[in-house]
Coordinates of C-alpha atoms in Angstrom, one line a residue:
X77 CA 108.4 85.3 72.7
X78 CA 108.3 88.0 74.6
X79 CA 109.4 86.6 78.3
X80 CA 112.2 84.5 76.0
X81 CA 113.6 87.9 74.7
X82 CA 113.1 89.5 78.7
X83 CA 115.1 86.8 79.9
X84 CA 117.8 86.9 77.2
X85 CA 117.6 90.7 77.8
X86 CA 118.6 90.0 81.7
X87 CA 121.4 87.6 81.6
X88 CA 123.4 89.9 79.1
X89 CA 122.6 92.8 81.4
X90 CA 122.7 91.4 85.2
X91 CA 126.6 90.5 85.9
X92 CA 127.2 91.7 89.5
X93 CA 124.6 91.1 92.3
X94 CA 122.4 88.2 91.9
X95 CA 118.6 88.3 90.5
X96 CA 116.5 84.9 90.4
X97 CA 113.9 85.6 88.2
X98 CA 110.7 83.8 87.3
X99 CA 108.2 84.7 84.7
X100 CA 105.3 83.2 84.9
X101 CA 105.1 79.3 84.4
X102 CA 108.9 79.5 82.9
X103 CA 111.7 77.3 85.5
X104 CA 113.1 80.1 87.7
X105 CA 116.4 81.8 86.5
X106 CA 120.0 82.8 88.5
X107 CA 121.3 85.4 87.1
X108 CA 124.9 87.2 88.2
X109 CA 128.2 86.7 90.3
X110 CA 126.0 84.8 93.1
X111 CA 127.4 87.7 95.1
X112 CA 124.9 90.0 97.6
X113 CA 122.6 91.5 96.8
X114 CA 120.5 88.8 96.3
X115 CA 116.7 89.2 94.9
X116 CA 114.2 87.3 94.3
X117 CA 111.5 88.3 91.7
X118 CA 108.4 87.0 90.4
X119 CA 106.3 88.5 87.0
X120 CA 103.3 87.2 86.9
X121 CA 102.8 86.9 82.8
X122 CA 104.6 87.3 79.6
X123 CA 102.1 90.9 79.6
X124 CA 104.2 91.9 82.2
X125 CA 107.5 91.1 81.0
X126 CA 106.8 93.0 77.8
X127 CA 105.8 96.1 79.4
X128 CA 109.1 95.6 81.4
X129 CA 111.0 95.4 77.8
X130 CA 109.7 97.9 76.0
X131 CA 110.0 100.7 78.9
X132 CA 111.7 99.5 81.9
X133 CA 112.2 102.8 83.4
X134 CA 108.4 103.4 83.8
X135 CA 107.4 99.5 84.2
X136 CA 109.1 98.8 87.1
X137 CA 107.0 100.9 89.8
X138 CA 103.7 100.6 88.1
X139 CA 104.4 96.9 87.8
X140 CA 105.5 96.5 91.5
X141 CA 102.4 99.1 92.4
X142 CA 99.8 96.6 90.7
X143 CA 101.2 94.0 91.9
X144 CA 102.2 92.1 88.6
X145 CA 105.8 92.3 90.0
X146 CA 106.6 91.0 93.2
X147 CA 109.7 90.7 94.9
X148 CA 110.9 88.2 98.0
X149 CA 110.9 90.1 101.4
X150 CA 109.5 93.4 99.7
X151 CA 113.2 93.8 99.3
X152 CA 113.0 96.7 97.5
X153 CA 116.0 98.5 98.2
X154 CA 118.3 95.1 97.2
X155 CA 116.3 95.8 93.8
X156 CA 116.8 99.6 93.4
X157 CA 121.1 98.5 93.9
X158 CA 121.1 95.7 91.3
X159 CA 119.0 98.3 88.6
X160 CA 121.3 101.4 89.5
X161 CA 124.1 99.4 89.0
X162 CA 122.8 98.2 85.8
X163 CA 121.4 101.4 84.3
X164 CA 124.0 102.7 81.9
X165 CA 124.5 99.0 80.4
X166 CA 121.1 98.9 79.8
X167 CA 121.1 101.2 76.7
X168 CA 124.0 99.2 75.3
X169 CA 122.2 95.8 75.7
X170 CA 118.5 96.5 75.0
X171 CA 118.1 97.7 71.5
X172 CA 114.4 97.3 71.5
X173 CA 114.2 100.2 74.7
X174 CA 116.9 102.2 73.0
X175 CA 114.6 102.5 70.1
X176 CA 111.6 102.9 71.4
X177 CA 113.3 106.0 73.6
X178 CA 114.4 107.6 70.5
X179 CA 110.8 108.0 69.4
X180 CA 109.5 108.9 72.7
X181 CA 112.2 111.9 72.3
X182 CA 111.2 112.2 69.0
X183 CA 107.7 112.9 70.1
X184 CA 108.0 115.0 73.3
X185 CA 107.7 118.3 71.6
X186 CA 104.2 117.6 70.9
X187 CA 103.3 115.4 73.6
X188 CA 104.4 118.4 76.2
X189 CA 102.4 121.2 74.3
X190 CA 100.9 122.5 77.3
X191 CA 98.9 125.1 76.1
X192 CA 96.8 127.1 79.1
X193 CA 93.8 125.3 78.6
X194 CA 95.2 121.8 78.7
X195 CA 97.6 123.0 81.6
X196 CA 94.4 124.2 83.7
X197 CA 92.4 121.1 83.2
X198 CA 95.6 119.0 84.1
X199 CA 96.0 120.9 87.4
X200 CA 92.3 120.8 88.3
X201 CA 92.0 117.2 87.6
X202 CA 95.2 116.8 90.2
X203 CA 94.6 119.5 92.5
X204 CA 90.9 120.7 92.8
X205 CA 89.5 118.0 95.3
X206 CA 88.6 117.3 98.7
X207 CA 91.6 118.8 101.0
X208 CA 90.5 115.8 103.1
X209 CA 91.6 113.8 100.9
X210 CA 95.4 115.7 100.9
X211 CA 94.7 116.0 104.7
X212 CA 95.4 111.8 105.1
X213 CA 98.9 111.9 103.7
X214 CA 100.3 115.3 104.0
X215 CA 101.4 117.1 106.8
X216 CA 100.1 119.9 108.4
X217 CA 100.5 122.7 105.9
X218 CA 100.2 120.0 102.9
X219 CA 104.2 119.7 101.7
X220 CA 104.1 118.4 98.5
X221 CA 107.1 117.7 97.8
X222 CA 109.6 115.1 99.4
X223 CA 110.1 115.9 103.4
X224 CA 113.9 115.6 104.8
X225 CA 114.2 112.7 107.1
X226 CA 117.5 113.8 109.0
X227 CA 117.1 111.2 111.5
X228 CA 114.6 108.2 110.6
X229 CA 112.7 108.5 113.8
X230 CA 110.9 112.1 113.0
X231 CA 107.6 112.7 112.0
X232 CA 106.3 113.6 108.9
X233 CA 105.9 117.6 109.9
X234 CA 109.0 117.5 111.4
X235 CA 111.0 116.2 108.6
X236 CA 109.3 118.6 106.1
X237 CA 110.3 121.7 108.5
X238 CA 113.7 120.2 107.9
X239 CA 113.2 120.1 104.8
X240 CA 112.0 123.9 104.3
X241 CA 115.1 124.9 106.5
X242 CA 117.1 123.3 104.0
X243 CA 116.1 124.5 100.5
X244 CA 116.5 128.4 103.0
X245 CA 119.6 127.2 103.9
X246 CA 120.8 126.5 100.6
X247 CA 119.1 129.9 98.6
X248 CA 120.6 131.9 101.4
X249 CA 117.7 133.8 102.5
X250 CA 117.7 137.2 103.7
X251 CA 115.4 139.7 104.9
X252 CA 114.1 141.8 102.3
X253 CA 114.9 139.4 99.3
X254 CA 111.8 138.7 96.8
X255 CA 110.9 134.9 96.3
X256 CA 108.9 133.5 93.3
X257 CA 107.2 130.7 94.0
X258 CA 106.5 128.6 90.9
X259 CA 103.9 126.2 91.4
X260 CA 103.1 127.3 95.4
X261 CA 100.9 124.5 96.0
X262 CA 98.8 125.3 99.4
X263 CA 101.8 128.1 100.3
X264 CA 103.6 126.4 103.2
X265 CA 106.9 127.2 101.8
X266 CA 105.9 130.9 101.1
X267 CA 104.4 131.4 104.1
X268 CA 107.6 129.9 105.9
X269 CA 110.2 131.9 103.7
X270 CA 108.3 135.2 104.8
X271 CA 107.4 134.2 108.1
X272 CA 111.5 132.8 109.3
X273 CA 113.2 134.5 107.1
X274 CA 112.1 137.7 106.6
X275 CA 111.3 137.8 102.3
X276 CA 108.8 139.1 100.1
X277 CA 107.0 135.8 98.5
X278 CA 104.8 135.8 95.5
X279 CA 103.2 132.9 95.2
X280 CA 101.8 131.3 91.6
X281 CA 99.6 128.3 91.3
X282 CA 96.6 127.6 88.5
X283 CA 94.7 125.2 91.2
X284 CA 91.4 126.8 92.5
X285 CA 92.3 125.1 95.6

């Protein structure tokens, strides 16, 4: 039932672009204007196909993470352009996710009661481990946040130095100015607002680390 409805769900939805889907053993299916992009996805079972029903938005990358989704040539970008073009028909066409979004809504009040305790266990849990661990995919002062690739070919410290110089850029920094940093992580921006630019920083953060 479920990968019957998905498909249904897909050829009222995908109209420019093309998408061949094919869930599980069901015949492969063409949908769109046969014009580019052109993608090629697999879903391996109907469990799959239901999770990408019911909540799209948050099925697609943990689907393509566990591998449950795969798509022809890792062409993930061609995917990204056929679902951005696609986004704002989707609550018109899928009643079942429209629904179902309502009552997350609904229930978000409650769901994001982050009282102090829960909020320290939650930041432990994330942040109170190894630094070696951190050390394998950050850069050198342990960026948390997205780095600024101005040209493809820079590194990974590089484009976060970039990226620091840019959130400056953009709050005007001056000498003398007071910073709060909500959520500071390991400091590098602090340290790098004080440091270039001349501010007062206070840093908060509830990790240990």
């Amino acid at each position: 039932m479920w990968d019957l409805y998905f498909e249904r769900m897909l050829v009222r939805l995908i109209k420019t672009g093309t998408l061949l889907v094919k869930v599980a053993d069901r015949d492969e299916i063409e949908l769109g204007d046969g014009m580019p992009p052109r993608v090629r996805v697999r879903i391996a079972d109907r469990a799959t196909a239901r999770r990408l029903l019911l909540d799209p938005e948050m099925a697609l990358g943990e689907c393509y993470m566990d591998g449950s989704l795969t798509i022809e040539g890792d062409d993930i970008q061609g995917l990204m352009e056929l679902a951005v073009r696609h986004v704002e028909d989707v609550r018109q066409v899928a009643a079942l996710p429209r629904v179902l979004g309502v009552l997350r809504r609904l229930r978000r009040p409650a769901a994001q009661n982050n009282q102090k305790p829960k909020a320290l266990r939650n930041v432990s849990h994330h942040y109170d481990l190894d630094g070696a661990i951190y050390d394998l995919f950050l850069d050198e002062d342990r960026q948390y946040s997205c780095a600024y690739f101005t040209d493809p070919s820079l590194s990974l410290e590089a484009a976060q130095r970039a990226k620091k110089a840019h959130i400056a850029g953009k709050l005007l920094i001056s000498p003398g100015m007071h910073i709060l940093d909500i959520g500071c992580g390991w400091g590098g921006m602090a340290l790098t607002l004080a440091r270039d630019y001349g501010a007062r920083v206070t840093g908060i953060t509830l990790s240990k680390e």
